[in-house]
Amino acid sequence: MIPTLFTLAAVSVVLFIASFFMNDRLKDMEDQVEQLSIQVMQDTYQVKKKLNVLEEELLTGDPPGQMIKHTRSASSQGSTLAQTIKSMYQGGYSPERIAKETNMNVHEIKSIVHNYSSKGVTQ
């Protein structure tokens, strides 16, 4: 009887230790679901972002890329992007609109305009 108990105890200890080294199928499945969820959220974000751009283009009434073409032609005539942003701002465009047209963020536009106005560049 005692050898049987020792054998059962030894087998249970070996199985207990082996359980730590076995792959957890549930954990693998959870990781796959999490990756899929992240991918779906990224795709949804991209679609919403593109939809917002399309809605803005439809609401403004301007043909898409009109200001970008203007910016590129001004750059090809020797002006820098910062000078183009300054001239657009002086032309009455809001920083948000300039940011949209130049594919920059609003904070960058405001800092460029602020730098020009603080340096005392002629208008």
XYZ file of C-alpha atoms in Angstrom:
123
model
C 0.000 0.000 0.000
C 2.807 2.428 0.893
C 4.658 1.895 -2.428
C 1.407 2.639 -4.253
C 0.994 5.947 -2.373
C 4.590 6.943 -3.102
C 4.114 6.087 -6.768
C 0.911 8.137 -6.970
C 2.566 11.066 -5.153
C 5.587 10.964 -7.504
C 3.347 10.828 -10.600
C 1.247 13.739 -9.338
C 4.361 15.865 -8.682
C 5.706 15.080 -12.175
C 2.355 15.927 -13.788
C 2.079 19.131 -11.737
C 5.535 20.271 -12.897
C 4.783 19.257 -16.507
C 1.613 21.365 -16.460
C 3.735 24.529 -16.229
C 5.562 23.697 -19.457
C 2.555 22.787 -21.585
C 1.088 25.264 -24.069
C -2.114 26.889 -22.967
C -4.548 26.632 -25.876
C -6.895 29.151 -24.331
C -4.087 31.721 -24.019
C -3.153 31.209 -27.688
C -6.777 31.720 -28.691
C -7.047 34.874 -26.559
C -3.905 36.287 -28.210
C -5.343 35.636 -31.663
C -8.645 37.301 -30.766
C -6.788 40.283 -29.315
C -4.688 40.699 -32.471
C -7.799 40.470 -34.634
C -9.569 43.040 -32.463
C -6.642 45.461 -32.738
C -6.536 45.032 -36.506
C -10.278 45.668 -36.822
C -9.993 48.809 -34.677
C -7.126 50.103 -36.841
C -9.077 49.445 -40.027
C -12.137 51.165 -38.584
C -10.049 54.191 -37.617
C -8.580 54.425 -41.137
C -12.021 54.219 -42.730
C -13.419 56.910 -40.404
C -10.453 59.147 -41.137
C -10.934 58.800 -44.897
C -14.659 59.374 -44.526
C -14.037 62.615 -42.595
C -11.693 63.831 -45.340
C -14.313 63.100 -47.997
C -17.029 64.839 -45.988
C -14.854 67.933 -45.543
C -14.120 68.045 -49.270
C -17.825 67.828 -50.068
C -18.766 70.490 -47.510
C -16.133 73.039 -48.548
C -17.125 72.912 -52.191
C -13.513 73.312 -53.343
C -12.169 70.776 -55.780
C -9.928 68.337 -53.895
C -6.280 69.287 -53.910
C -6.773 72.830 -55.211
C -4.774 74.407 -52.389
C -2.147 71.647 -52.544
C -1.566 72.439 -56.211
C -1.269 76.119 -55.284
C 1.225 75.229 -52.565
C 3.300 73.066 -54.900
C 3.398 75.732 -57.598
C 4.444 78.351 -55.050
C 7.176 76.026 -53.800
C 8.431 75.454 -57.311
C 8.733 79.244 -57.750
C 11.330 79.371 -54.990
C 9.223 79.905 -51.883
C 9.613 77.626 -48.923
C 6.788 75.779 -47.259
C 6.925 78.161 -44.317
C 6.547 81.175 -46.609
C 3.641 79.489 -48.357
C 1.953 78.850 -45.015
C 2.532 82.481 -44.030
C 1.044 83.750 -47.280
C -1.986 81.471 -46.931
C -2.492 82.728 -43.382
C -2.248 86.325 -44.544
C -4.717 85.474 -47.298
C -7.339 84.744 -44.659
C -7.129 80.974 -44.388
C -7.565 79.525 -40.912
C -4.765 77.430 -39.415
C -7.065 74.401 -39.527
C -7.661 74.832 -43.260
C -3.953 75.395 -43.937
C -3.126 72.254 -41.936
C -5.619 70.245 -43.966
C -4.321 71.513 -47.289
C -0.625 71.061 -46.465
C -1.047 67.718 -44.671
C 0.459 69.117 -41.477
C -1.051 69.395 -38.020
C -2.571 72.596 -36.670
C 0.043 72.987 -33.945
C 2.853 73.082 -36.531
C 0.989 75.679 -38.594
C 0.385 77.895 -35.565
C 4.031 77.654 -34.499
C 5.245 78.614 -38.010
C 2.888 81.602 -38.109
C 3.950 82.589 -34.588
C 7.654 82.323 -35.503
C 7.164 84.599 -38.495
C 5.196 87.158 -36.529
C 7.685 87.145 -33.624
C 10.678 87.583 -35.966
C 9.071 90.643 -37.505
C 9.112 89.370 -41.062
C 7.527 91.846 -43.431
C 4.083 91.059 -44.609
